[in-house]
Amino acid sequence: MINKEFTLKIGLAEMLKGGVIMDVTNADQAKIAEDAGAVAVMALERIPADIRSDGGVARMSNPQMILEIQKKVSIPVMAKCRIGHFAEAQVLQAIGVDFVDESEVLTPADETNHIWKYDFKVPFVCGCRNLGEALRRISEGAAMIRTKGEAGSGNIVEAVRHMRMVQSDIRKIQTMGNDELTTFAKELGASLELVKYVKENGKLPVPNFAAGGIATPADASLMMQLGAETVFVGSGIFKSEDPEIRAKAIVMATTHYDDPDAVAKASEGLGEAMEGLEIKSIPENELMQNRGW
Amino acid sequence: MPEPIGIFALQGDFEKHKIAVEKLGHDAVLVKNPETLNKCCKLIVPGGESTTFLKLLDKLKMREPLLDFSKDRAVMGTCAGLIILASNVLDYELQPLKLIDITVQRNAYGRQIDSFVDTVTLEIKNEKIDFQGVFIRAPKIIALGTGVCKLADYNGDVVMAAAKNILVATFHPELTNDLTIHDYFINKF
């Protein structure tokens, strides 16, 4: 599966490792993110916390807004399309977006099928809650996997759950005999070929990032220590009291995620974090992580 | 025990460089602070985001230690790493390290959609060697200063160059399985 095109797609994901990708809704925020040390920005019209509170249908962002952000910053610009909405993805590719997030944060366009991502030259990132979901997205051509977490909640618990599920199933596969793999692949709903890859390599064939609920430097450190290679911060920055300072602090904590002194220093004097949501207070049908399969 | 080769690891694809160095039988360490840097005999600055690198290295007070290090030890930079080491970067508000006299244009081929893989011809060790060049949102070397020699070109652009103890490439040797360039850096610099 590693042809030239896929090398380029995974290659860009490799370049983003050890960094922070920040949600931004306009060119000024994008500049703040770049100045704070973000490795990429995710351009979207409303951050997840606002999508959640506003309700209604959430769609791909206005291309004009994305173009303005592209003009303002030199780091990669990502954007989201709805699950299964390959025409939105085609538009994002046409305007030169660097990475497309087929995202559960937007209202799904197809409740059965995800996009066949091999049809595109632009790389895709997709969310997952567990290893089976991650491998299904990779089978469709995703070049980067992230946890879904629960976007816009400011609560890390779901991202932790999803990262632990992925890592724990990876370890489980590594202890299995070859004769057990077919049945486990069937249970996961994933291809045997990818399950074998995981057994042999002890990791996903594409970079594995964390997203959904990261609000503090310690949250970023936690996800990195649990095995994430980069963190996405959505509402956590621009819903906080002082986005600029918080953005820098989360970058610093991600770089030095395994150095508690550095994370402690980064956590000082940040002002208020975004207000968080108890996951149980969110009605089941409003959980973004249940979109897609 | 020989000193390890440092991989600058504030951000980027440092892990791929580490794997390449280890495949060649050398120890590699990830460098995030001056203390670790000073234990190394050579340094590789990987691909990643040059703006993020430069912001972080100043914030972490790594600029002076890197300049000191490069006085008597070899440094290789790939893609964003090349931008960090260059003397002059067009349209850029940040100050690179100015370790090699080249003028660089960032993202010179365009956005990710314009990234490509193609064969480049290395001219090293008195031979011509084909190498798979992985160009990802790659920079271009616009001009070479005095004392800088071309080691590879692609469609008329210099894509690999060296001067004294500094080696730079606009593409990503670490994203291929071919260890030619890492081997050349480790043994000849």
Short mmCIF file of C-alpha atoms in Angstrom, two decimals:
data_model
loop_
_atom_site.label_atom_id
_atom_site.label_comp_id
_atom_site.label_asym_id
_atom_site.label_seq_id
_atom_site.Cartn_x
_atom_site.Cartn_y
_atom_site.Cartn_z
CA MET A 1 0.00 0.00 0.00
CA ILE A 2 3.02 2.29 0.24
CA ASN A 3 3.19 3.80 -3.24
CA LYS A 4 4.64 7.20 -4.10
CA GLU A 5 1.41 9.03 -3.52
CA PHE A 6 0.92 7.48 -0.10
CA THR A 7 4.54 8.24 0.83
CA LEU A 8 3.78 11.91 0.25
CA LYS A 9 0.56 11.79 2.24
CA ILE A 10 2.09 10.05 5.25
CA GLY A 11 5.20 12.19 4.80
CA LEU A 12 3.31 15.39 5.54
CA ALA A 13 1.77 13.76 8.61
CA GLU A 14 5.32 12.83 9.74
CA MET A 15 6.36 16.49 9.47
CA LEU A 16 3.63 17.47 11.92
CA LYS A 17 4.79 15.11 14.65
CA GLY A 18 5.58 16.45 18.09
CA GLY A 19 3.52 19.55 17.40
CA VAL A 20 0.13 21.13 17.99
CA ILE A 21 -2.56 21.63 15.36
CA MET A 22 -4.98 24.40 16.30
CA ASP A 23 -8.58 25.11 15.26
CA VAL A 24 -8.98 28.66 13.93
CA THR A 25 -11.97 30.50 12.50
CA ASN A 26 -10.31 33.43 10.76
CA ALA A 27 -6.96 34.70 9.46
CA ASP A 28 -6.15 36.65 12.64
CA GLN A 29 -6.55 33.57 14.81
CA ALA A 30 -4.44 31.61 12.31
CA LYS A 31 -1.65 34.14 12.72
CA ILE A 32 -1.87 33.89 16.51
CA ALA A 33 -1.63 30.11 16.20
CA GLU A 34 1.37 30.28 13.85
CA ASP A 35 3.15 32.79 16.09
CA ALA A 36 2.53 30.54 19.09
CA GLY A 37 4.31 27.68 17.32
CA ALA A 38 1.44 25.63 15.86
CA VAL A 39 2.59 23.16 13.18
CA ALA A 40 -0.67 23.54 11.26
CA VAL A 41 -4.07 25.14 11.59
CA MET A 42 -7.51 23.65 11.06
CA ALA A 43 -9.69 26.21 9.34
CA LEU A 44 -13.36 26.04 10.28
CA GLU A 45 -16.24 28.47 10.52
CA ARG A 46 -17.24 27.64 14.05
CA ILE A 47 -15.17 25.85 16.65
CA PRO A 48 -16.71 22.62 17.94
CA ALA A 49 -17.95 24.16 21.22
CA ASP A 50 -19.99 26.68 19.21
CA ILE A 51 -21.22 24.06 16.74
CA ARG A 52 -22.45 22.12 19.76
CA SER A 53 -24.25 25.07 21.36
CA ASP A 54 -25.64 26.53 18.08
CA GLY A 55 -27.12 23.24 16.83
CA GLY A 56 -28.31 22.91 13.22
CA VAL A 57 -26.36 21.41 10.34
CA ALA A 58 -22.59 21.99 10.37
CA ARG A 59 -21.00 21.97 6.90
CA MET A 60 -17.65 22.53 5.21
CA SER A 61 -16.31 26.06 5.76
CA ASN A 62 -16.66 28.85 3.24
CA PRO A 63 -13.71 28.49 0.81
CA GLN A 64 -13.17 32.26 0.95
CA MET A 65 -12.33 32.05 4.65
CA ILE A 66 -9.92 29.18 4.04
CA LEU A 67 -8.21 31.11 1.23
CA GLU A 68 -7.73 34.11 3.52
CA ILE A 69 -6.09 31.89 6.11
CA GLN A 70 -3.84 30.34 3.44
CA LYS A 71 -2.70 33.83 2.47
CA LYS A 72 -1.95 34.79 6.05
CA VAL A 73 0.14 31.84 7.26
CA SER A 74 2.84 29.61 5.77
CA ILE A 75 2.21 26.53 7.93
CA PRO A 76 -0.09 23.83 6.48
CA VAL A 77 -3.79 24.64 6.44
CA MET A 78 -6.26 21.82 7.07
CA ALA A 79 -10.03 21.91 6.71
CA LYS A 80 -12.96 19.65 7.53
CA CYS A 81 -15.51 18.02 5.27
CA ARG A 82 -18.57 16.07 6.36
CA ILE A 83 -18.28 12.29 6.69
CA GLY A 84 -18.99 10.79 3.26
CA HIS A 85 -19.24 14.18 1.52
CA PHE A 86 -16.69 13.59 -1.22
CA ALA A 87 -17.82 16.67 -3.14
CA GLU A 88 -16.86 18.90 -0.20
CA ALA A 89 -13.51 17.10 -0.14
CA GLN A 90 -13.09 17.77 -3.87
CA VAL A 91 -13.69 21.47 -3.25
CA LEU A 92 -11.13 21.51 -0.42
CA GLN A 93 -8.60 19.76 -2.66
CA ALA A 94 -9.32 22.23 -5.47
CA ILE A 95 -8.51 25.23 -3.27
CA GLY A 96 -5.24 23.65 -2.16
CA VAL A 97 -5.99 22.64 1.41
CA ASP A 98 -3.00 20.62 2.72
CA PHE A 99 -4.94 18.02 4.72
CA VAL A 100 -8.66 17.17 4.78
CA ASP A 101 -10.29 16.07 8.03
CA GLU A 102 -13.30 13.86 7.28
CA SER A 103 -14.79 14.87 10.58
CA GLU A 104 -17.53 13.82 12.94
CA VAL A 105 -17.59 17.43 14.20
CA LEU A 106 -19.59 18.32 11.10
CA THR A 107 -23.02 16.80 10.43
CA PRO A 108 -22.49 13.56 8.48
CA ALA A 109 -23.56 13.57 4.83
CA ASP A 110 -23.59 9.77 4.54
CA GLU A 111 -24.57 7.54 7.43
CA THR A 112 -23.24 4.39 5.76
CA ASN A 113 -20.10 5.18 3.77
CA HIS A 114 -16.98 7.16 4.38
CA ILE A 115 -15.05 8.77 1.52
CA TRP A 116 -12.84 6.55 -0.66
CA LYS A 117 -9.76 8.58 0.09
CA TYR A 118 -7.50 6.93 -2.48
CA ASP A 119 -9.35 8.96 -5.13
CA PHE A 120 -7.68 12.10 -3.82
CA LYS A 121 -4.21 13.56 -4.02
CA VAL A 122 -4.75 15.56 -0.83
CA PRO A 123 -4.13 13.49 2.34
CA PHE A 124 -6.94 12.76 4.80
CA VAL A 125 -7.11 12.48 8.57
CA CYS A 126 -10.01 10.60 10.18
CA GLY A 127 -11.18 10.10 13.74
CA CYS A 128 -11.48 6.80 15.56
CA ARG A 129 -12.70 5.44 18.89
CA ASN A 130 -10.88 2.13 18.68
CA LEU A 131 -8.43 0.12 16.61
CA GLY A 132 -11.07 -1.38 14.30
CA GLU A 133 -12.33 2.05 13.33
CA ALA A 134 -8.76 3.30 12.82
CA LEU A 135 -7.90 0.39 10.51
CA ARG A 136 -11.14 0.78 8.52
CA ARG A 137 -10.27 4.41 7.81
CA ILE A 138 -6.71 3.46 6.86
CA SER A 139 -8.11 0.83 4.46
CA GLU A 140 -10.03 3.65 2.77
CA GLY A 141 -6.85 5.67 2.37
CA ALA A 142 -6.55 7.84 5.50
CA ALA A 143 -2.91 8.96 5.98
CA MET A 144 -3.34 10.06 9.59
CA ILE A 145 -5.55 8.82 12.41
CA ARG A 146 -6.67 10.83 15.40
CA THR A 147 -8.82 9.94 18.37
CA LYS A 148 -12.31 11.33 18.16
CA GLY A 149 -12.54 12.23 21.82
CA GLU A 150 -15.58 14.40 22.34
CA ALA A 151 -15.03 17.61 20.41
CA GLY A 152 -16.03 20.89 21.98
CA SER A 153 -16.45 19.35 25.42
CA GLY A 154 -13.22 20.58 27.02
CA ASN A 155 -13.23 17.15 28.66
CA ILE A 156 -10.31 14.83 27.98
CA VAL A 157 -12.00 11.63 29.17
CA GLU A 158 -13.19 10.41 25.76
CA ALA A 159 -9.86 11.06 24.01
CA VAL A 160 -8.16 9.08 26.77
CA ARG A 161 -10.66 6.26 26.39
CA HIS A 162 -10.14 6.15 22.60
CA MET A 163 -6.35 6.29 22.76
CA ARG A 164 -6.27 3.57 25.41
CA MET A 165 -8.61 1.38 23.35
CA VAL A 166 -6.32 1.69 20.32
CA GLN A 167 -3.11 1.05 22.26
CA SER A 168 -4.57 -1.82 24.25
CA ASP A 169 -5.80 -3.60 21.10
CA ILE A 170 -2.39 -3.07 19.47
CA ARG A 171 -0.73 -4.78 22.45
CA LYS A 172 -3.30 -7.56 22.37
CA ILE A 173 -2.58 -8.27 18.68
CA GLN A 174 1.14 -8.43 19.39
CA THR A 175 0.62 -11.28 21.83
CA MET A 176 -1.56 -13.27 19.42
CA GLY A 177 -0.51 -16.18 17.29
CA ASN A 178 -1.00 -15.91 13.53
CA ASP A 179 -3.83 -18.42 13.78
CA GLU A 180 -5.80 -16.02 15.99
CA LEU A 181 -5.54 -13.02 13.69
CA THR A 182 -8.35 -13.79 11.26
CA THR A 183 -10.93 -14.07 14.01
CA PHE A 184 -9.66 -10.91 15.69
CA ALA A 185 -9.72 -9.04 12.37
CA LYS A 186 -13.33 -10.13 11.99
CA GLU A 187 -14.15 -8.91 15.51
CA LEU A 188 -12.46 -5.57 14.82
CA GLY A 189 -14.13 -5.24 11.42
CA ALA A 190 -10.71 -4.59 9.93
CA SER A 191 -8.67 -6.12 7.12
CA LEU A 192 -6.44 -9.06 7.99
CA GLU A 193 -3.58 -7.44 6.09
CA LEU A 194 -3.62 -4.39 8.38
CA VAL A 195 -4.02 -6.52 11.51
CA LYS A 196 -0.90 -8.41 10.43
CA TYR A 197 0.93 -5.13 9.92
CA VAL A 198 0.03 -4.09 13.47
CA LYS A 199 1.26 -7.42 14.86
CA GLU A 200 4.58 -7.11 13.07
CA ASN A 201 5.19 -3.42 13.79
CA GLY A 202 3.42 -2.75 17.08
CA LYS A 203 1.83 0.42 15.75
CA LEU A 204 -0.53 1.80 13.13
CA PRO A 205 0.82 2.11 9.59
CA VAL A 206 0.11 5.88 9.70
CA PRO A 207 0.79 8.55 12.34
CA ASN A 208 -1.54 8.47 15.33
CA PHE A 209 -2.62 11.82 16.76
CA ALA A 210 -4.96 12.88 19.57
CA ALA A 211 -8.00 15.14 19.38
CA GLY A 212 -11.22 15.94 21.18
CA GLY A 213 -11.31 17.68 24.54
CA ILE A 214 -7.72 18.87 25.01
CA ALA A 215 -7.83 22.12 27.01
CA THR A 216 -4.66 22.40 29.12
CA PRO A 217 -0.89 21.82 28.81
CA ALA A 218 -1.26 18.79 31.09
CA ASP A 219 -3.99 17.38 28.80
CA ALA A 220 -1.54 17.60 25.88
CA SER A 221 1.20 15.92 27.92
CA LEU A 222 -1.21 13.17 28.99
CA MET A 223 -2.19 12.34 25.41
CA MET A 224 1.43 12.34 24.24
CA GLN A 225 2.41 10.02 27.08
CA LEU A 226 -0.47 7.71 26.15
CA GLY A 227 1.02 7.36 22.68
CA ALA A 228 -0.24 10.30 20.62
CA GLU A 229 2.37 11.72 18.24
CA THR A 230 0.80 15.17 17.94
CA VAL A 231 -2.23 16.89 19.46
CA PHE A 232 -5.12 18.75 17.89
CA VAL A 233 -6.55 21.51 20.06
CA GLY A 234 -9.96 22.66 18.95
CA SER A 235 -12.08 24.80 21.21
CA GLY A 236 -9.48 24.64 23.99
CA ILE A 237 -7.50 27.64 22.77
CA PHE A 238 -9.89 30.19 21.38
CA LYS A 239 -12.54 29.46 24.04
CA SER A 240 -10.06 30.18 26.83
CA GLU A 241 -9.48 33.48 28.59
CA ASP A 242 -6.14 34.23 26.91
CA PRO A 243 -5.73 32.24 23.65
CA GLU A 244 -2.26 33.54 22.82
CA ILE A 245 -0.68 32.52 26.12
CA ARG A 246 -2.56 29.22 26.24
CA ALA A 247 -1.53 28.36 22.67
CA LYS A 248 2.15 28.88 23.50
CA ALA A 249 1.82 26.90 26.72
CA ILE A 250 0.25 23.90 24.99
CA VAL A 251 3.00 23.95 22.34
CA MET A 252 5.67 23.95 25.05
CA ALA A 253 3.97 21.16 26.99
CA THR A 254 3.72 19.05 23.83
CA THR A 255 7.41 19.47 22.97
CA HIS A 256 8.42 18.58 26.53
CA TYR A 257 5.53 16.26 27.29
CA ASP A 258 7.77 13.85 29.22
CA ASP A 259 9.32 16.55 31.40
CA PRO A 260 6.93 17.39 34.30
CA ASP A 261 8.96 20.47 35.27
CA ALA A 262 8.51 21.93 31.80
CA VAL A 263 4.80 21.09 31.76
CA ALA A 264 4.44 22.69 35.21
CA LYS A 265 6.18 25.83 33.99
CA ALA A 266 3.97 25.93 30.90
CA SER A 267 0.88 25.64 33.11
CA GLU A 268 1.59 28.80 35.12
CA GLY A 269 -0.47 31.98 34.75
CA LEU A 270 -2.67 30.92 31.86
CA GLY A 271 -5.96 32.44 32.95
CA GLU A 272 -9.15 30.41 32.81
CA ALA A 273 -9.37 27.31 30.62
CA MET A 274 -12.51 26.82 28.55
CA GLU A 275 -15.52 25.70 30.52
CA GLY A 276 -15.84 21.92 30.31
CA LEU A 277 -18.83 19.64 29.85
CA GLU A 278 -19.53 16.48 31.80
CA ILE A 279 -19.91 13.87 29.04
CA LYS A 280 -22.94 12.29 30.77
CA SER A 281 -24.72 15.64 30.55
CA ILE A 282 -24.59 15.47 26.75
CA PRO A 283 -27.63 13.64 25.32
CA GLU A 284 -26.62 10.40 23.56
CA ASN A 285 -27.84 11.65 20.17
CA GLU A 286 -25.69 14.78 20.46
CA LEU A 287 -22.41 12.92 20.99
CA MET A 288 -20.21 13.73 18.00
CA GLN A 289 -18.04 10.64 18.50
CA ASN A 290 -20.96 8.36 17.56
CA ARG A 291 -21.00 9.75 14.04
CA GLY A 292 -19.26 7.46 11.54
CA TRP A 293 -18.44 3.83 12.38
CA MET B 1 31.70 4.31 23.51
CA PRO B 2 31.55 6.62 20.48
CA GLU B 3 29.51 9.78 20.82
CA PRO B 4 25.96 9.48 19.47
CA ILE B 5 24.50 11.37 16.53
CA GLY B 6 21.94 13.90 17.70
CA ILE B 7 18.56 14.34 16.04
CA PHE B 8 17.05 17.73 16.72
CA ALA B 9 13.65 16.77 18.12
CA LEU B 10 11.70 19.87 19.08
CA GLN B 11 9.26 18.89 16.35
CA GLY B 12 9.08 17.12 12.98
CA ASP B 13 10.03 13.74 11.52
CA PHE B 14 13.00 13.19 13.86
CA GLU B 15 11.95 9.58 14.40
CA LYS B 16 12.56 8.67 10.73
CA HIS B 17 16.08 10.13 10.91
CA LYS B 18 16.74 8.22 14.12
CA ILE B 19 15.75 4.96 12.43
CA ALA B 20 18.06 5.69 9.46
CA VAL B 21 21.03 6.47 11.72
CA GLU B 22 20.45 3.34 13.80
CA LYS B 23 20.19 1.16 10.67
CA LEU B 24 23.70 2.33 9.83
CA GLY B 25 24.89 1.00 13.18
CA HIS B 26 25.29 4.31 15.02
CA ASP B 27 23.67 5.47 18.23
CA ALA B 28 21.15 8.26 17.85
CA VAL B 29 19.71 10.49 20.56
CA LEU B 30 16.82 12.93 20.39
CA VAL B 31 18.00 16.44 21.23
CA LYS B 32 15.68 18.85 23.01
CA ASN B 33 18.14 20.77 25.18
CA PRO B 34 21.76 22.04 25.14
CA GLU B 35 23.02 19.35 27.55
CA THR B 36 22.02 16.52 25.21
CA LEU B 37 23.28 18.43 22.19
CA ASN B 38 26.75 18.74 23.66
CA LYS B 39 27.04 14.98 24.09
CA CYS B 40 26.68 14.48 20.32
CA CYS B 41 29.33 14.27 17.63
CA LYS B 42 27.03 15.33 14.77
CA LEU B 43 23.53 16.75 14.46
CA ILE B 44 20.63 16.23 12.05
CA VAL B 45 17.91 18.87 11.83
CA PRO B 46 14.86 17.05 10.43
CA GLY B 47 11.90 18.07 8.32
CA GLY B 48 8.95 19.69 10.04
CA GLU B 49 7.70 23.25 10.22
CA SER B 50 10.54 25.77 10.09
CA THR B 51 8.51 28.50 11.78
CA THR B 52 7.72 26.21 14.70
CA PHE B 53 11.40 25.16 14.94
CA LEU B 54 12.73 28.70 15.01
CA LYS B 55 10.16 29.92 17.52
CA LEU B 56 10.87 26.98 19.82
CA LEU B 57 14.63 27.09 19.56
CA ASP B 58 14.69 30.72 20.60
CA LYS B 59 12.20 30.17 23.36
CA LEU B 60 14.28 27.27 24.65
CA LYS B 61 17.52 29.23 24.28
CA MET B 62 18.99 26.73 21.83
CA ARG B 63 20.31 29.23 19.26
CA GLU B 64 23.67 29.93 20.88
CA PRO B 65 24.36 26.29 21.74
CA LEU B 66 23.59 25.30 18.13
CA LEU B 67 25.92 27.97 16.76
CA ASP B 68 28.65 26.82 19.12
CA PHE B 69 28.09 23.19 18.22
CA SER B 70 28.41 23.89 14.50
CA LYS B 71 31.81 25.53 14.90
CA ASP B 72 33.56 22.18 15.01
CA ARG B 73 30.91 19.55 14.38
CA ALA B 74 28.87 18.50 11.35
CA VAL B 75 25.21 19.37 10.86
CA MET B 76 22.76 18.06 8.25
CA GLY B 77 19.42 19.73 7.54
CA THR B 78 16.61 18.29 5.43
CA CYS B 79 13.71 20.40 4.11
CA ALA B 80 12.69 22.58 7.08
CA GLY B 81 16.10 21.70 8.56
CA LEU B 82 17.72 23.27 5.50
CA ILE B 83 15.72 26.46 6.04
CA ILE B 84 16.92 26.63 9.65
CA LEU B 85 20.57 26.36 8.57
CA ALA B 86 20.41 28.77 5.61
CA SER B 87 21.93 32.23 5.59
CA ASN B 88 19.06 33.90 3.81
CA VAL B 89 15.36 33.00 3.54
CA LEU B 90 13.13 35.02 1.22
CA ASP B 91 9.99 36.69 2.63
CA TYR B 92 10.64 35.54 6.15
CA GLU B 93 10.46 37.54 9.34
CA LEU B 94 12.42 34.98 11.38
CA GLN B 95 16.20 34.71 11.59
CA PRO B 96 17.67 31.36 10.52
CA LEU B 97 21.01 30.14 11.91
CA LYS B 98 23.09 31.27 8.89
CA LEU B 99 25.39 28.24 8.94
CA ILE B 100 25.56 27.80 5.17
CA ASP B 101 25.60 30.56 2.57
CA ILE B 102 22.49 29.79 0.55
CA THR B 103 19.35 31.74 -0.31
CA VAL B 104 16.16 29.76 0.15
CA GLN B 105 12.55 30.17 -0.87
CA ARG B 106 10.07 28.34 1.34
CA ASN B 107 7.19 26.22 -0.06
CA ALA B 108 8.64 26.97 -3.49
CA TYR B 109 6.77 24.24 -5.37
CA GLY B 110 3.38 25.10 -3.86
CA ARG B 111 1.09 23.45 -1.35
CA GLN B 112 0.76 19.76 -0.41
CA ILE B 113 -1.11 19.01 -3.63
CA ASP B 114 2.10 19.96 -5.48
CA SER B 115 4.34 17.67 -3.41
CA PHE B 116 6.02 14.94 -5.48
CA VAL B 117 8.44 12.03 -5.61
CA ASP B 118 10.98 11.89 -8.42
CA THR B 119 14.50 10.69 -9.13
CA VAL B 120 17.33 13.09 -8.36
CA THR B 121 20.94 12.47 -9.32
CA LEU B 122 23.43 12.80 -6.50
CA GLU B 123 26.98 13.75 -7.42
CA ILE B 124 28.89 12.50 -4.44
CA LYS B 125 31.97 10.38 -3.87
CA ASN B 126 32.96 11.04 -7.52
CA GLU B 127 29.98 9.15 -8.86
CA LYS B 128 26.48 9.86 -10.06
CA ILE B 129 23.89 8.05 -7.97
CA ASP B 130 20.14 8.00 -8.56
CA PHE B 131 18.14 8.73 -5.42
CA GLN B 132 14.39 8.87 -4.79
CA GLY B 133 13.70 12.48 -3.85
CA VAL B 134 10.61 12.96 -1.69
CA PHE B 135 9.66 16.63 -1.94
CA ILE B 136 6.97 17.71 0.54
CA ARG B 137 5.96 21.38 0.47
CA ALA B 138 9.65 21.68 -0.32
CA PRO B 139 11.85 24.78 -0.36
CA LYS B 140 14.14 25.74 -3.24
CA ILE B 141 17.74 26.86 -3.06
CA ILE B 142 17.69 30.04 -5.13
CA ALA B 143 21.36 30.95 -4.87
CA LEU B 144 24.60 29.38 -3.63
CA GLY B 145 27.16 31.57 -1.91
CA THR B 146 30.91 31.21 -2.00
CA GLY B 147 32.30 27.97 -0.68
CA VAL B 148 29.04 26.09 -1.19
CA CYS B 149 29.06 23.20 -3.63
CA LYS B 150 26.18 21.57 -5.43
CA LEU B 151 25.70 17.86 -4.68
CA ALA B 152 22.49 17.21 -6.59
CA ASP B 153 20.15 19.01 -8.90
CA TYR B 154 16.66 18.42 -10.14
CA ASN B 155 15.29 20.15 -13.24
CA GLY B 156 17.97 22.79 -12.98
CA ASP B 157 17.48 23.50 -9.27
CA VAL B 158 20.13 22.65 -6.70
CA VAL B 159 18.44 20.27 -4.26
CA MET B 160 21.44 19.18 -2.18
CA ALA B 161 24.48 21.23 -1.25
CA ALA B 162 27.33 21.35 1.23
CA ALA B 163 29.92 23.71 2.65
CA LYS B 164 32.62 22.55 5.05
CA ASN B 165 30.77 20.79 7.87
CA ILE B 166 27.20 21.55 6.77
CA LEU B 167 25.09 19.35 4.45
CA VAL B 168 21.59 20.35 3.30
CA ALA B 169 18.87 18.83 1.13
CA THR B 170 15.49 20.23 0.08
CA PHE B 171 13.98 16.72 0.03
CA HIS B 172 13.56 13.94 2.61
CA PRO B 173 16.10 11.09 2.45
CA GLU B 174 14.69 9.86 5.78
CA LEU B 175 11.37 9.00 4.13
CA THR B 176 12.98 6.42 1.84
CA ASN B 177 14.73 3.17 2.75
CA ASP B 178 17.87 4.33 0.93
CA LEU B 179 20.61 5.16 3.45
CA THR B 180 23.09 6.63 0.91
CA ILE B 181 22.79 10.23 2.10
CA HIS B 182 22.83 9.42 5.82
CA ASP B 183 25.87 7.23 5.26
CA TYR B 184 27.58 10.00 3.28
CA PHE B 185 26.86 12.54 6.04
CA ILE B 186 28.07 10.30 8.83
CA ASN B 187 31.26 9.18 7.10
CA LYS B 188 32.33 12.22 5.09
CA PHE B 189 31.44 15.13 7.34
#
